[in-house]
Short mmCIF file of C-alpha atoms in Angstrom, two decimals:
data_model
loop_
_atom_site.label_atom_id
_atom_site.label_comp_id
_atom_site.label_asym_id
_atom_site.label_seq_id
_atom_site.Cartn_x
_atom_site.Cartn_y
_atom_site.Cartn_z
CA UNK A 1 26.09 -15.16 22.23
CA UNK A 2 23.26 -15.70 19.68
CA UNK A 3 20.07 -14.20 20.38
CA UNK A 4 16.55 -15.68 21.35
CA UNK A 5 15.00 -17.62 18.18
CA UNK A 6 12.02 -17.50 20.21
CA UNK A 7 11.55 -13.90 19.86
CA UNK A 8 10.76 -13.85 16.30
CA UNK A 9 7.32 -12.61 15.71
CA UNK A 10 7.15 -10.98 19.10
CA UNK A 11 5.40 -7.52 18.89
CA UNK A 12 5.54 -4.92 21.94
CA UNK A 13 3.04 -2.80 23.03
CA UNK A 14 2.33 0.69 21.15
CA UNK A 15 4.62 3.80 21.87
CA UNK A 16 2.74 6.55 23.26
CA UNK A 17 1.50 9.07 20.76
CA UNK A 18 3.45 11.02 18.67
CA UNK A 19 2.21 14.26 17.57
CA UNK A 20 3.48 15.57 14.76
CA UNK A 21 4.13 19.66 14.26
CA UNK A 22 4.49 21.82 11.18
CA UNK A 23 8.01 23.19 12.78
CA UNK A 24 9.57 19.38 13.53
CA UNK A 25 8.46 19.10 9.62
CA UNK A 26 10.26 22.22 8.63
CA UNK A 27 13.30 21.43 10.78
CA UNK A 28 13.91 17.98 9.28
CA UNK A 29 12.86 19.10 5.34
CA UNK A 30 16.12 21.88 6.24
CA UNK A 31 18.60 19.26 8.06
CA UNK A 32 17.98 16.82 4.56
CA UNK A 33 18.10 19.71 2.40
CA UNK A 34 14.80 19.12 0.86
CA UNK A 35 13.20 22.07 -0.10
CA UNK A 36 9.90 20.87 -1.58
CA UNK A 37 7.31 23.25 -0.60
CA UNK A 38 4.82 20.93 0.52
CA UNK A 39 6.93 20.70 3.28
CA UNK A 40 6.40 23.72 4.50
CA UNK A 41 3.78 25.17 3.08
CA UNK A 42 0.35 24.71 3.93
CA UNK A 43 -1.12 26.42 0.56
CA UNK A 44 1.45 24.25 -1.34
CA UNK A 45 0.56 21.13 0.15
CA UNK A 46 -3.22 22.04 0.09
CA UNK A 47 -2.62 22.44 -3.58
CA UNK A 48 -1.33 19.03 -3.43
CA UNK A 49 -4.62 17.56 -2.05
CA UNK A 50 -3.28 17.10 1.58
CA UNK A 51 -5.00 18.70 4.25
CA UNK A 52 -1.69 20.45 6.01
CA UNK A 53 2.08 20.11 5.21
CA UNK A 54 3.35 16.58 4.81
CA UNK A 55 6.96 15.63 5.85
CA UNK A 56 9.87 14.48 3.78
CA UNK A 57 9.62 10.56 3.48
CA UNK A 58 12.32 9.41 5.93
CA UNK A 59 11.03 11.80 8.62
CA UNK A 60 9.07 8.51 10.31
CA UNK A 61 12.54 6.83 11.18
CA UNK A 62 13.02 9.30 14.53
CA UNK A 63 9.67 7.60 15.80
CA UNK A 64 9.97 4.29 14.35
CA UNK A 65 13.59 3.92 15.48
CA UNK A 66 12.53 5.36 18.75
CA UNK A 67 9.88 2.60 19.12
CA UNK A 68 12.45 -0.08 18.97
CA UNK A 69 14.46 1.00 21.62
CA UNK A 70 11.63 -0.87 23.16
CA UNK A 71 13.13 -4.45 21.31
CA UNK A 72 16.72 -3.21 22.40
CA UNK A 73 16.23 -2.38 25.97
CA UNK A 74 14.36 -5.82 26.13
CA UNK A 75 17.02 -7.65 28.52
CA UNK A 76 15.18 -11.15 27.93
CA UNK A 77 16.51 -10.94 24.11
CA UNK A 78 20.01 -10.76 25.17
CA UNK A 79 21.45 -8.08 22.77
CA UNK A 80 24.20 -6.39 23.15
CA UNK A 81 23.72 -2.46 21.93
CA UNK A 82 27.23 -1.54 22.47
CA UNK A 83 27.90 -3.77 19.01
CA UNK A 84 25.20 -2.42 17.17
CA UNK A 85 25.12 -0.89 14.44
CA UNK A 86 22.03 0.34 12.02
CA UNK A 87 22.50 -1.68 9.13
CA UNK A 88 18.88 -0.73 7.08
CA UNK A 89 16.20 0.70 7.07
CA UNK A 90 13.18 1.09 4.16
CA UNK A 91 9.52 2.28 4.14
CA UNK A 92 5.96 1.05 2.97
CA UNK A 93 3.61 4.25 2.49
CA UNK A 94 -0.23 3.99 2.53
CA UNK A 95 -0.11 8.02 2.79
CA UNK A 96 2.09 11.11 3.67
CA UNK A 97 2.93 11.82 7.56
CA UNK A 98 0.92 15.16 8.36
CA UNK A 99 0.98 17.63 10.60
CA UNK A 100 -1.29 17.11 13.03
CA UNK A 101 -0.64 13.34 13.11
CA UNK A 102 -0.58 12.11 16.37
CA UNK A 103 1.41 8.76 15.48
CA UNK A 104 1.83 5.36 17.43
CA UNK A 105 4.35 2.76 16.51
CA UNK A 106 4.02 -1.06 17.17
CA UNK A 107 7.55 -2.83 17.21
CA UNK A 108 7.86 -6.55 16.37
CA UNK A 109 10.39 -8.88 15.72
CA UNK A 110 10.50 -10.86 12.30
CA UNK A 111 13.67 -11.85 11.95
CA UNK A 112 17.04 -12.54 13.48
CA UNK A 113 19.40 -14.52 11.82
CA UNK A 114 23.50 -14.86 12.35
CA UNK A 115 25.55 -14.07 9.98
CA UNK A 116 29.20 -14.65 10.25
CA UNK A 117 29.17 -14.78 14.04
CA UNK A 118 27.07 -11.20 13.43
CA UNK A 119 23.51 -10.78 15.08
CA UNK A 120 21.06 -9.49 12.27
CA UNK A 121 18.09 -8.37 13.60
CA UNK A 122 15.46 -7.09 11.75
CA UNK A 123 12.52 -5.20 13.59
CA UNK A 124 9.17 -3.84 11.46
CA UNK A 125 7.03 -0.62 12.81
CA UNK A 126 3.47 -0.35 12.03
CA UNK A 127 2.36 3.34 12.31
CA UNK A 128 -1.24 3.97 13.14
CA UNK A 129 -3.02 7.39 13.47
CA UNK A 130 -5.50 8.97 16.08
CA UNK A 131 -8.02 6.84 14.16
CA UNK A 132 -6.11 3.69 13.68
CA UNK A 133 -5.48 4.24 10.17
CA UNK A 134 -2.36 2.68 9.20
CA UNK A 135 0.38 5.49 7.59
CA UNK A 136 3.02 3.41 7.20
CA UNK A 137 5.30 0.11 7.81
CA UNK A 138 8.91 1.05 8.78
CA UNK A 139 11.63 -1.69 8.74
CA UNK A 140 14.77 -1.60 10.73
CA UNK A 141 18.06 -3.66 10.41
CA UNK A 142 19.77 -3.91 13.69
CA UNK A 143 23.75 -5.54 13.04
CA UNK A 144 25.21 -6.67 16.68
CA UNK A 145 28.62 -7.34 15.49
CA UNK A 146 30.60 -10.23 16.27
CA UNK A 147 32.51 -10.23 19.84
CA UNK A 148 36.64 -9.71 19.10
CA UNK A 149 38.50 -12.85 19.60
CA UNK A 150 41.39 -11.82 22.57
#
């Protein structure tokens, strides 16, 4: 079944916040095996011009992917999560993630399209700061594939 049209542009309300440690940062730097010192090095990234370690770019896609389970669990938009799969993902940086961030995600909606008798969804994340600066805008592509014909 094809989802909601309607849904399109919907945005859902802002995940709690998110606060963002120098350990998670060093945890995820090892598990991509990036071994950039900013990342976990406060005198390295200071040297940098960043007030604390930064994390490796990709390290927003736990919250942001987090933040729309909210679109997934939504039972209105009909979609069926044991078909999905994560088809994309990309970022748009205004700064580094920092420790010490405490991060809130907003999840909307801007597109859903079929494809093939496939459900494309694709689901943006604005992240926001403790002072409501914006960090960055996470996109997410969200494949419900087709139903098997019996």
């Amino acid at each position: 079944m094809a989802l909601d049209q309607s849904f399109v542009g919907r945005a859902y309300p802002p995940t709690e916040p998110y606060e963002v440690g120098r350990e998670k940062i060093r945890e995820f730097a090892e598990a991509v095996g990036d071994a950039n010192p900013a990342y976990t090095d406060t005198e390295a990234a200071r040297a940098l011009g960043h007030p604390d370690v930064i994390a490796p770019p990709t390290f927003v896609f736990a919250i942001t992917f987090k933040a729309a389970g909210q679109v997934v669990a939504d039972p209105r938009l009909g979609l069926d999560y044991s078909r999905v799969v994560h088809g994309d993902q990309k970022f748009a940086y205004n700064r580094p993630v920092r420790a010490g961030d405490r991060l809130t995600v907003t999840s909307t909606i801007e597109t859903i399209r079929t494809m093939a008798g496939n459900d494309i969804l694709d689901i943006r994340g604005e992240v926001h700061d403790q002072d409501g600066e914006h960090v960055v805008t996470a996109w997410t592509k969200l494949v419900a594939r087709a139903a098997e014909e019996a």
